[in-house]
Amino acid sequence: MPRSTPTRPRSVDRRTVAFAVLTLVAFGVAASARALVDATTAAAASPARYATGAPGTWDGFDTANVIAAVGASAAGAGVLLFGAALVSAVSRRAVPRLPSVLGVVTLAMVVGAVVAGIASGEQTDFDAAARWAILRTALAGLAVASLPALCLAALRTRAARPR
């Protein structure tokens, strides 16, 4: 009679891997959109822009706005997928030190967001201030997205403690 060989449980399940890959894709699209916006606005700000195109026609700045909207949507999706990947990973196993690790990482993101916000407020150049504001928003979003996983890890660790 054939026997099935026991399979070792995976350390990371397929759902978590899928969320992680989708997260990286979303952030890649957002980063690419940011680079395209910079390239598009640099090209649109050239003196040739004023000689071509009639008023009211589609120009480089309109294109940059559409690309920025797609990039912002992808970044938002990436933050949500990041939170889903963390929750999926935490729901798989109860690791005693996981709440502490997630708490420290979340706190570091919050502190980084505060520092980036302060740095953004001190900038005199609009472009530099915008870059610091983007970093602040990204870190704050990632910190908030990690809160459900942090709470779940704490609850699972507490429930797994012997009484």
Short mmCIF file of C-alpha atoms in Angstrom, two decimals:
data_model
loop_
_atom_site.label_atom_id
_atom_site.label_comp_id
_atom_site.label_asym_id
_atom_site.label_seq_id
_atom_site.Cartn_x
_atom_site.Cartn_y
_atom_site.Cartn_z
CA MET A 1 0.00 0.00 0.00
CA PRO A 2 1.53 3.34 -0.99
CA ARG A 3 2.28 5.76 1.80
CA SER A 4 2.30 9.45 1.54
CA THR A 5 5.39 11.11 2.86
CA PRO A 6 4.76 13.66 5.58
CA THR A 7 5.15 17.16 4.31
CA ARG A 8 6.86 19.74 6.38
CA PRO A 9 4.67 22.76 7.10
CA ARG A 10 5.72 25.85 5.23
CA SER A 11 7.14 28.73 7.20
CA VAL A 12 5.25 31.16 4.98
CA ASP A 13 2.01 30.22 3.26
CA ARG A 14 1.12 31.02 -0.34
CA ARG A 15 -1.40 33.70 0.59
CA THR A 16 1.24 35.65 2.51
CA VAL A 17 3.69 35.32 -0.38
CA ALA A 18 1.03 36.50 -2.83
CA PHE A 19 0.26 39.55 -0.68
CA ALA A 20 3.97 40.32 -0.35
CA VAL A 21 4.55 40.07 -4.10
CA LEU A 22 1.51 42.25 -4.84
CA THR A 23 2.78 44.76 -2.26
CA LEU A 24 6.15 44.97 -3.99
CA VAL A 25 4.47 45.36 -7.39
CA ALA A 26 2.24 48.16 -6.09
CA PHE A 27 5.18 50.02 -4.55
CA GLY A 28 7.17 49.48 -7.75
CA VAL A 29 4.38 51.05 -9.78
CA ALA A 30 4.22 53.97 -7.32
CA ALA A 31 7.98 54.54 -7.50
CA SER A 32 7.93 54.33 -11.29
CA ALA A 33 5.08 56.81 -11.41
CA ARG A 34 7.04 59.21 -9.22
CA ALA A 35 10.03 58.99 -11.57
CA LEU A 36 7.75 59.50 -14.59
CA VAL A 37 6.15 62.54 -12.96
CA ASP A 38 9.58 64.06 -12.39
CA ALA A 39 10.60 63.38 -15.98
CA THR A 40 7.30 64.67 -17.38
CA THR A 41 7.33 67.89 -15.38
CA ALA A 42 10.98 68.50 -16.26
CA ALA A 43 10.16 68.14 -19.95
CA ALA A 44 7.00 70.24 -19.65
CA ALA A 45 8.82 73.07 -17.93
CA SER A 46 11.16 73.56 -20.86
CA PRO A 47 10.80 76.77 -22.93
CA ALA A 48 9.55 74.71 -25.90
CA ARG A 49 6.38 74.02 -23.95
CA TYR A 50 5.21 77.59 -24.42
CA ALA A 51 5.66 77.51 -28.19
CA THR A 52 3.80 74.27 -28.85
CA GLY A 53 0.17 73.47 -28.17
CA ALA A 54 -2.80 75.76 -28.16
CA PRO A 55 -4.45 76.88 -24.92
CA GLY A 56 -6.77 74.28 -23.49
CA THR A 57 -5.02 71.33 -25.11
CA TRP A 58 -3.57 68.38 -23.25
CA ASP A 59 -0.03 69.14 -22.10
CA GLY A 60 2.76 67.65 -20.00
CA PHE A 61 1.33 68.87 -16.73
CA ASP A 62 -1.98 67.12 -17.42
CA THR A 63 -0.05 63.95 -18.17
CA ALA A 64 1.93 64.36 -14.95
CA ASN A 65 -1.29 64.73 -12.97
CA VAL A 66 -2.71 61.50 -14.40
CA ILE A 67 0.55 59.64 -13.71
CA ALA A 68 0.64 61.05 -10.16
CA ALA A 69 -2.92 59.88 -9.54
CA VAL A 70 -2.05 56.37 -10.70
CA GLY A 71 1.07 56.42 -8.52
CA ALA A 72 -0.84 57.60 -5.47
CA SER A 73 -3.44 54.89 -6.00
CA ALA A 74 -0.72 52.26 -6.32
CA ALA A 75 0.96 53.51 -3.15
CA GLY A 76 -2.33 53.33 -1.28
CA ALA A 77 -2.92 49.81 -2.55
CA GLY A 78 0.62 48.90 -1.52
CA VAL A 79 0.01 50.11 2.04
CA LEU A 80 -3.21 48.09 2.28
CA LEU A 81 -1.51 45.01 0.83
CA PHE A 82 1.36 45.45 3.30
CA GLY A 83 -1.11 45.35 6.17
CA ALA A 84 -2.84 42.31 4.69
CA ALA A 85 0.49 40.50 4.27
CA LEU A 86 1.39 41.17 7.89
CA VAL A 87 -1.98 39.98 9.16
CA SER A 88 -1.74 36.87 6.99
CA ALA A 89 1.75 36.11 8.32
CA VAL A 90 0.76 36.70 11.94
CA SER A 91 -2.41 34.60 11.70
CA ARG A 92 -0.36 31.62 10.56
CA ARG A 93 1.70 31.24 13.74
CA ALA A 94 1.84 32.47 17.31
CA VAL A 95 5.44 33.50 18.00
CA PRO A 96 6.09 34.77 21.54
CA ARG A 97 8.38 37.66 20.57
CA LEU A 98 6.47 38.75 17.48
CA PRO A 99 4.40 41.46 19.24
CA SER A 100 7.58 43.04 20.59
CA VAL A 101 9.28 43.01 17.19
CA LEU A 102 6.22 44.40 15.42
CA GLY A 103 5.79 47.02 18.14
CA VAL A 104 9.39 48.22 17.82
CA VAL A 105 9.18 48.37 14.01
CA THR A 106 5.85 50.20 14.14
CA LEU A 107 7.21 52.67 16.69
CA ALA A 108 10.26 53.25 14.48
CA MET A 109 7.98 54.05 11.53
CA VAL A 110 5.97 56.48 13.67
CA VAL A 111 9.12 58.23 14.88
CA GLY A 112 10.40 58.34 11.29
CA ALA A 113 7.12 59.90 10.16
CA VAL A 114 7.37 62.57 12.85
CA VAL A 115 10.99 63.35 11.95
CA ALA A 116 10.10 63.52 8.24
CA GLY A 117 7.19 65.85 9.05
CA ILE A 118 9.49 68.16 11.01
CA ALA A 119 12.07 68.08 8.21
CA SER A 120 9.36 68.83 5.65
CA GLY A 121 8.26 71.88 7.60
CA GLU A 122 11.79 73.26 7.73
CA GLN A 123 12.37 73.10 3.95
CA THR A 124 12.38 76.26 1.89
CA ASP A 125 12.39 74.48 -1.46
CA PHE A 126 8.99 73.13 -2.53
CA ASP A 127 10.46 70.04 -4.20
CA ALA A 128 12.42 69.05 -1.08
CA ALA A 129 9.40 69.68 1.14
CA ALA A 130 7.26 67.52 -1.14
CA ARG A 131 9.75 64.66 -0.96
CA TRP A 132 9.82 64.80 2.86
CA ALA A 133 6.02 64.95 2.93
CA ILE A 134 5.81 61.85 0.72
CA LEU A 135 8.18 60.01 3.07
CA ARG A 136 6.15 61.14 6.08
CA THR A 137 2.90 59.96 4.56
CA ALA A 138 4.38 56.61 3.51
CA LEU A 139 5.83 55.88 6.95
CA ALA A 140 2.64 56.91 8.74
CA GLY A 141 0.55 54.75 6.38
CA LEU A 142 2.78 51.73 6.88
CA ALA A 143 2.69 52.19 10.66
CA VAL A 144 -1.10 52.35 10.66
CA ALA A 145 -1.31 49.34 8.32
CA SER A 146 0.80 47.29 10.74
CA LEU A 147 -1.47 47.96 13.73
CA PRO A 148 -3.98 45.15 13.01
CA ALA A 149 -1.14 42.64 12.75
CA LEU A 150 0.38 43.98 15.96
CA CYS A 151 -2.92 43.60 17.83
CA LEU A 152 -3.48 40.12 16.40
CA ALA A 153 0.03 39.03 17.37
CA ALA A 154 -0.46 40.33 20.90
CA LEU A 155 -3.81 38.55 21.26
CA ARG A 156 -2.46 35.28 19.88
CA THR A 157 0.59 35.42 22.15
CA ARG A 158 -1.55 36.13 25.17
CA ALA A 159 -3.94 33.30 24.32
CA ALA A 160 -1.04 30.87 23.85
CA ARG A 161 0.45 31.63 27.28
CA PRO A 162 0.05 28.86 29.82
CA ARG A 163 -2.21 29.79 32.70
#
